Tab-separated table of N, CA and C and ligand atoms in Angstrom:
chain	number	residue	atom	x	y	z
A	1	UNK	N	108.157	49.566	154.047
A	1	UNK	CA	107.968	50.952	153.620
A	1	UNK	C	109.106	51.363	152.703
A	2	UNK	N	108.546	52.130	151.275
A	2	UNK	CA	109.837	52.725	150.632
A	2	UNK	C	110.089	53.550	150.886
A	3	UNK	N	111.420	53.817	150.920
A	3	UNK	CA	112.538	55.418	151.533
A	3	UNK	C	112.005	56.401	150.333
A	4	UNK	N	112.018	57.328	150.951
A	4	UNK	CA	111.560	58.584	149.776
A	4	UNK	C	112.557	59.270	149.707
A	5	UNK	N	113.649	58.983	148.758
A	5	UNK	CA	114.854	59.502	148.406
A	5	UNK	C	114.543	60.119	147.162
A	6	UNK	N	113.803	60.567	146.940
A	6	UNK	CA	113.553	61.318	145.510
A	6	UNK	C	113.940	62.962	145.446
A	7	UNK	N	114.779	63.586	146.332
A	7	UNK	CA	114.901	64.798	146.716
A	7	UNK	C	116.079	64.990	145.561
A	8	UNK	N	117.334	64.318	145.465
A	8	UNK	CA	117.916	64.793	144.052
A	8	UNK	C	118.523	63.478	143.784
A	9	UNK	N	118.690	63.681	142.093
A	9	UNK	CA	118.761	62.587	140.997
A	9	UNK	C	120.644	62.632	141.369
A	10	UNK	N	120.396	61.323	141.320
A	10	UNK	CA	121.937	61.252	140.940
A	10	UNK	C	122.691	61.827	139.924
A	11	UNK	N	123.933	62.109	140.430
A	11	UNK	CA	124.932	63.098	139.086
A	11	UNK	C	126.013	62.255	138.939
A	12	UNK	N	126.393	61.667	139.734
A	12	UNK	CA	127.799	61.022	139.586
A	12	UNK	C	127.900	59.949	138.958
A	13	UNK	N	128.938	59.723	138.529
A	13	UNK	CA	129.113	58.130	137.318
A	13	UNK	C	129.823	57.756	137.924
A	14	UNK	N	130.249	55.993	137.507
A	14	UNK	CA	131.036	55.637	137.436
A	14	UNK	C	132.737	56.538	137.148
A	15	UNK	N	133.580	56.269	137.342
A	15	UNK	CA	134.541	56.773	136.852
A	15	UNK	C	134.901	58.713	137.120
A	16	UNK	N	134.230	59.097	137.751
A	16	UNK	CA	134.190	60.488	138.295
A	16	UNK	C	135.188	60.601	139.426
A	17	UNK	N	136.345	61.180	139.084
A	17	UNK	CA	136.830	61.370	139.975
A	17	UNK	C	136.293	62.685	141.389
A	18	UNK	N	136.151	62.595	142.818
A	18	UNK	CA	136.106	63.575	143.453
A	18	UNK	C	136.427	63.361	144.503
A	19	UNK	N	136.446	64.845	145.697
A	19	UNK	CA	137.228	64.956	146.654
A	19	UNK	C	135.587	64.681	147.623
A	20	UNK	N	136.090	64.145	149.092
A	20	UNK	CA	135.189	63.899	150.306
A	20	UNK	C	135.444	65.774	150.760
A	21	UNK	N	133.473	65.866	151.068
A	21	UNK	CA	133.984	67.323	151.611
A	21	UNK	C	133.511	66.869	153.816
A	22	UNK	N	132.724	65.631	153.725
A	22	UNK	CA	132.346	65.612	155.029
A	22	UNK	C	132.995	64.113	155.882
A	23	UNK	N	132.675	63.880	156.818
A	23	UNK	CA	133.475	62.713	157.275
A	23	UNK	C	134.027	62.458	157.739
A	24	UNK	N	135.058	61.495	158.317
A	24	UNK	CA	136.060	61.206	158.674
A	24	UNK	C	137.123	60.854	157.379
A	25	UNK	N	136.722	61.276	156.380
A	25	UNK	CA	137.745	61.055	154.910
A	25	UNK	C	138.051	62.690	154.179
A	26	UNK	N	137.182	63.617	155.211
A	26	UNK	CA	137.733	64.781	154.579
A	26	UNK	C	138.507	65.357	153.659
A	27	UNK	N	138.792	65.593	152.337
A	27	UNK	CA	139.603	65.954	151.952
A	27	UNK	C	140.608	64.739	151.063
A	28	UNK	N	140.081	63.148	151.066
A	28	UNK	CA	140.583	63.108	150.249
A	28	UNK	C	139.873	62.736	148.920
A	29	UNK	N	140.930	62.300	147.915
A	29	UNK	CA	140.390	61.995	146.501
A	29	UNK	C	140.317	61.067	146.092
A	30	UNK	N	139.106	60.278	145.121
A	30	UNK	CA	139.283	58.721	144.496
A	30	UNK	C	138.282	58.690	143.335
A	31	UNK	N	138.366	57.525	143.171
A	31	UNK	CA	137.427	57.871	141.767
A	31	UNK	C	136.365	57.038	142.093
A	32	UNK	N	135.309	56.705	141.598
A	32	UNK	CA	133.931	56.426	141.892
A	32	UNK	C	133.740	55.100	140.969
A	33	UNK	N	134.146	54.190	141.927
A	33	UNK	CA	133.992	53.017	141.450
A	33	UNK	C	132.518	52.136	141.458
A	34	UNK	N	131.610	52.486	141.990
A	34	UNK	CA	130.531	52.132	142.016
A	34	UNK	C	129.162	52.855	142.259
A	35	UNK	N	128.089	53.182	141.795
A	35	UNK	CA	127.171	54.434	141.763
A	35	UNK	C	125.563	53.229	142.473
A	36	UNK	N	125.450	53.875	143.872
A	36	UNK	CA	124.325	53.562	144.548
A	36	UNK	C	123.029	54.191	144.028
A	37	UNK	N	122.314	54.184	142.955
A	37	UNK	CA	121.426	55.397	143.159
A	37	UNK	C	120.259	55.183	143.896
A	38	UNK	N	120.065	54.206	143.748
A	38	UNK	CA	118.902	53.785	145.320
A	38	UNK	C	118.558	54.342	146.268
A	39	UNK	N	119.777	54.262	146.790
A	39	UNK	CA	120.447	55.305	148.275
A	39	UNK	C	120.921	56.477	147.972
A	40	UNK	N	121.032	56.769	146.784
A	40	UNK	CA	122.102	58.324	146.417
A	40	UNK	C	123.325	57.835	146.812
A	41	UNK	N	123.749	56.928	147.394
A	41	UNK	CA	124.963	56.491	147.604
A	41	UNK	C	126.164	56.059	146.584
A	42	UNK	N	127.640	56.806	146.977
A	42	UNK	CA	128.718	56.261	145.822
A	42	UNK	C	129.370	55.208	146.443
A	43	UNK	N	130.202	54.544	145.894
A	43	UNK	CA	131.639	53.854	146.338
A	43	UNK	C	132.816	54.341	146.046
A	44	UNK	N	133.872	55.056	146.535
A	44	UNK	CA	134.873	55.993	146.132
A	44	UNK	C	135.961	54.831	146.862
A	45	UNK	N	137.205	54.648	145.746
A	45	UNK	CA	138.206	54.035	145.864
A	45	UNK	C	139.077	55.210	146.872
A	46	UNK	N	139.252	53.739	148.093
A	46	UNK	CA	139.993	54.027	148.951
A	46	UNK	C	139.316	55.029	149.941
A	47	UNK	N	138.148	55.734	149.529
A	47	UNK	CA	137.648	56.342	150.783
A	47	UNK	C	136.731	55.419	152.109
A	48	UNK	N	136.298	55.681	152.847
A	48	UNK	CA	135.630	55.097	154.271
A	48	UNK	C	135.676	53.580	154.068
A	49	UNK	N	137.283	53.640	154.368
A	49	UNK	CA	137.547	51.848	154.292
A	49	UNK	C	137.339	51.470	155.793
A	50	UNK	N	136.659	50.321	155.221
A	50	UNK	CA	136.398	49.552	156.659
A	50	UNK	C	137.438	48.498	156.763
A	51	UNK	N	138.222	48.025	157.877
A	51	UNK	CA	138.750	46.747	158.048
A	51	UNK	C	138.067	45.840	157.979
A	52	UNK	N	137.485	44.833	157.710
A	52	UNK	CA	136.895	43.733	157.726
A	52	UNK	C	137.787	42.366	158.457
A	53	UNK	N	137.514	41.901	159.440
A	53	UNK	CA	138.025	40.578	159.864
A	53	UNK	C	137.671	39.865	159.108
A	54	UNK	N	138.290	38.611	158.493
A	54	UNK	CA	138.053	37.610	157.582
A	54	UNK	C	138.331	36.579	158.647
A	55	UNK	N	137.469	35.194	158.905
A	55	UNK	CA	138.031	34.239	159.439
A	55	UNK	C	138.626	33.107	158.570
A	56	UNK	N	139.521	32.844	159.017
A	56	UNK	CA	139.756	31.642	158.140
A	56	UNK	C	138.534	30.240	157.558
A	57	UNK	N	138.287	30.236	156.410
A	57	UNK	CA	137.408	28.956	155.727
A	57	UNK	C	138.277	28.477	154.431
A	58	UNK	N	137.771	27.495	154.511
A	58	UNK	CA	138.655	26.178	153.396
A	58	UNK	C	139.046	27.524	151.999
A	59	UNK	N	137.719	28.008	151.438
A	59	UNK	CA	138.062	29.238	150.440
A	59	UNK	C	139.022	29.781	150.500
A	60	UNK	N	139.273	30.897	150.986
A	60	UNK	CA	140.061	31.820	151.790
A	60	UNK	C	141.773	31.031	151.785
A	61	UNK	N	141.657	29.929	152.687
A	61	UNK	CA	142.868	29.704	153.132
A	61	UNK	C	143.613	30.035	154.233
A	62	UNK	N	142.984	31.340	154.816
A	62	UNK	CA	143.699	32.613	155.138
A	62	UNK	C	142.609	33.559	156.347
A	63	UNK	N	143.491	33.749	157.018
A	63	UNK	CA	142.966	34.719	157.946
A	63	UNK	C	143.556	35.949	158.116
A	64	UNK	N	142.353	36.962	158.534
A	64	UNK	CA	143.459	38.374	158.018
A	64	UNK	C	142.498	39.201	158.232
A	65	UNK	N	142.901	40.541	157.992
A	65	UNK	CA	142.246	42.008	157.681
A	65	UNK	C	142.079	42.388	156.336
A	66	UNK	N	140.658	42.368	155.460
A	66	UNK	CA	140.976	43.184	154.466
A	66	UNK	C	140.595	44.114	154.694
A	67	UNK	N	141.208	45.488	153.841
A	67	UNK	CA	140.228	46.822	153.523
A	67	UNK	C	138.802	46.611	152.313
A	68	UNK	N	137.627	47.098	152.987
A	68	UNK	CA	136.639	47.060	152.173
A	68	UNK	C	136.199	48.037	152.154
A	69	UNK	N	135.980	48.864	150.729
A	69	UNK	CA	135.662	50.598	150.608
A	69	UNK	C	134.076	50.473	150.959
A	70	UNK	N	133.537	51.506	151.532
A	70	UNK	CA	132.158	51.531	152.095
A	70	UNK	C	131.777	52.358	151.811
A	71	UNK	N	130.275	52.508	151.469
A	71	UNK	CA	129.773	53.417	150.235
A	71	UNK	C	129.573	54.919	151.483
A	72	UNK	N	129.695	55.788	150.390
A	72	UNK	CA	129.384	57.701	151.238
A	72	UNK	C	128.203	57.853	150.619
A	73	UNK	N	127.815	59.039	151.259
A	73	UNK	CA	126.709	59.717	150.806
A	73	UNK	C	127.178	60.387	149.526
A	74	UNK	N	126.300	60.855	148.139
A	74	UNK	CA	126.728	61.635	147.252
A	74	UNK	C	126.847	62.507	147.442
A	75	UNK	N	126.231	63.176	148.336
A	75	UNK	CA	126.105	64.652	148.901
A	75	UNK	C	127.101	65.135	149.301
A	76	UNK	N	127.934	64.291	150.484
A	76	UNK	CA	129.041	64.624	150.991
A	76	UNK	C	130.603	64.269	150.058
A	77	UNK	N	130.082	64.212	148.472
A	77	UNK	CA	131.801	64.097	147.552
A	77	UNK	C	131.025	65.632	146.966
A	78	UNK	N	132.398	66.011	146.181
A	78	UNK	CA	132.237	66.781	145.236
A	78	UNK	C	133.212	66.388	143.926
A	79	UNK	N	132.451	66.309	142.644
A	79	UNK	CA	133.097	66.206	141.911
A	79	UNK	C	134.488	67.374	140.991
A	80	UNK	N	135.532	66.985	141.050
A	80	UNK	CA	136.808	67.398	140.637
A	80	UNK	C	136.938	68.117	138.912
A	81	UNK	N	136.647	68.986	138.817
A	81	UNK	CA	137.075	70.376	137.639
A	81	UNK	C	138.767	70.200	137.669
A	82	UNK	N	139.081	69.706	136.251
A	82	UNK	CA	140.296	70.376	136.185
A	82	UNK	C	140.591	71.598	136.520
A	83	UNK	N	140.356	72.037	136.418
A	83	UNK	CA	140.685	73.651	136.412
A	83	UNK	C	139.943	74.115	137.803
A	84	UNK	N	138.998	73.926	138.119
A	84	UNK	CA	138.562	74.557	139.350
A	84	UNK	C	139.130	73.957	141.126
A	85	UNK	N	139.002	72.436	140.841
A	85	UNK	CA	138.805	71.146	141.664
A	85	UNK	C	137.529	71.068	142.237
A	86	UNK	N	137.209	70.867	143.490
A	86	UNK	CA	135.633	70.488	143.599
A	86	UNK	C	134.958	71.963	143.405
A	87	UNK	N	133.560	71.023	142.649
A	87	UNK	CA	132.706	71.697	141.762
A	87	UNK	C	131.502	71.555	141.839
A	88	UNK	N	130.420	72.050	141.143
A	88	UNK	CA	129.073	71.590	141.178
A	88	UNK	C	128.520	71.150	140.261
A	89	UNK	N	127.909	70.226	139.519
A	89	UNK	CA	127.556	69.570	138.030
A	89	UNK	C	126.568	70.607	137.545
A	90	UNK	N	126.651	71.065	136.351
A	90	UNK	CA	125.453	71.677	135.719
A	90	UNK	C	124.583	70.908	134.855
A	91	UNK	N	124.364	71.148	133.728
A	91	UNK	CA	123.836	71.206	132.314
A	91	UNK	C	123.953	71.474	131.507
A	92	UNK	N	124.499	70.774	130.363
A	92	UNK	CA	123.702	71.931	128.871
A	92	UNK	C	123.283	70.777	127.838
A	93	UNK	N	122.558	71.396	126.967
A	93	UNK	CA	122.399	70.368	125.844
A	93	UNK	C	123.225	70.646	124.224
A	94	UNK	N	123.598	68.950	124.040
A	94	UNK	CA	124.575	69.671	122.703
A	94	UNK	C	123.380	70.077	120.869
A	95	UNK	N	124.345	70.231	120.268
A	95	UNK	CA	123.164	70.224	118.892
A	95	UNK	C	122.119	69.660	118.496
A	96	UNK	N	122.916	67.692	119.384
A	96	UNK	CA	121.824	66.804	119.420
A	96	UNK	C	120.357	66.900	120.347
A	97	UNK	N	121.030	67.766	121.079
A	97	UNK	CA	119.702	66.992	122.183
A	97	UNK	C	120.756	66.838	123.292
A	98	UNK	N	121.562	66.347	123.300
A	98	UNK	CA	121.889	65.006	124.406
A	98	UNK	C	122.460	66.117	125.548
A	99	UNK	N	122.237	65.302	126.986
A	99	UNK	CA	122.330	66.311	128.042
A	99	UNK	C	124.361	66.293	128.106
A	100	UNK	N	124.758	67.135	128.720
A	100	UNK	CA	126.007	67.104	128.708
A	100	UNK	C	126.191	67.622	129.938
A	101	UNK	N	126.965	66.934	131.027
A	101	UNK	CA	127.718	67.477	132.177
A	101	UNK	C	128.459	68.748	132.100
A	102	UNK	N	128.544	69.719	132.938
A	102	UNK	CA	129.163	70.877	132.985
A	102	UNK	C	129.601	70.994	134.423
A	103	UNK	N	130.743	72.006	134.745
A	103	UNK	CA	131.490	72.814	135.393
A	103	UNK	C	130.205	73.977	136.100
A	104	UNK	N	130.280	74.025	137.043
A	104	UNK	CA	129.007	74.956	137.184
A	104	UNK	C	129.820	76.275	137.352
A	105	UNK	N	131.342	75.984	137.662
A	105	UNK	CA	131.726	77.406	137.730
A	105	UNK	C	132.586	77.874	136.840
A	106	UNK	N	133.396	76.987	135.960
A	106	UNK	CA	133.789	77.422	134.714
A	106	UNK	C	132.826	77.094	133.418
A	107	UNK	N	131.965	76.429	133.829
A	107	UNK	CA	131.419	75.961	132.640
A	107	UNK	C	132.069	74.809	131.219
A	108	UNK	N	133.054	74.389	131.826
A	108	UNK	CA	133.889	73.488	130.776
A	108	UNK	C	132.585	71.990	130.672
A	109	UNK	N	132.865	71.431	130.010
A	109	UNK	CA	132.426	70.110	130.318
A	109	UNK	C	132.863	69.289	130.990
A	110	UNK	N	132.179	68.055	131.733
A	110	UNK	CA	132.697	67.105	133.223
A	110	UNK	C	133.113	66.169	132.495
B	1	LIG	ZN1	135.482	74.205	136.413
């Protein structure tokens, strides 16, 4: 069966910096290293790191703990306004046509 995630389009990019508003990462900030849109899901550097046990194999060499960032919901980041900090994405279109990210509460561009 397919998930019916069609309720809202992804906004976030790559490279978007924003703050966690839900979670156990509350409050902090990273930038968006990877964009789920499948799931609506991001990957935010350094947020809901998981430890991962690694066992030692010939590869590796090595046995250990890494940190592995684990994807959030989009819902629960907000993306970061200079000027405001977390924000809500708008719209506008430029001369061309082309859609352009906005500030929903200053209105600057994202
Ligand atoms: Zn703003």
């Amino acid at each position: 069966m397919k998930a019916n995630v069609a309720r809202e389009r992804m906004k976030l990019r790559k490279g978007d910096r924003v703050r966690v508003l839900k979670g156990k990462d509350v409050g902090k900030e990273g930038e968006v290293t990877r964009v789920l849109s499948d799931s609506n899901r991001v990957i935010v550097d350094g947020v809901n790191v998981a430890k991962k046990h690694q066992r030692q194999t010939r590869a590796t060499m090595q046995a250990g703990i890494i940190d592995k960032d684990m994807p959030v919901d989009a819902s629960n980041v907000a993306i970061l306004c200079d000027k405001c900090g977390p924000t809500r994405i708008g719209y506008r279109f430029d001369a061309g046509g082309k859609k352009i990210r906005t500030c929903k509460k200053c209105g600057e561009d994202l």
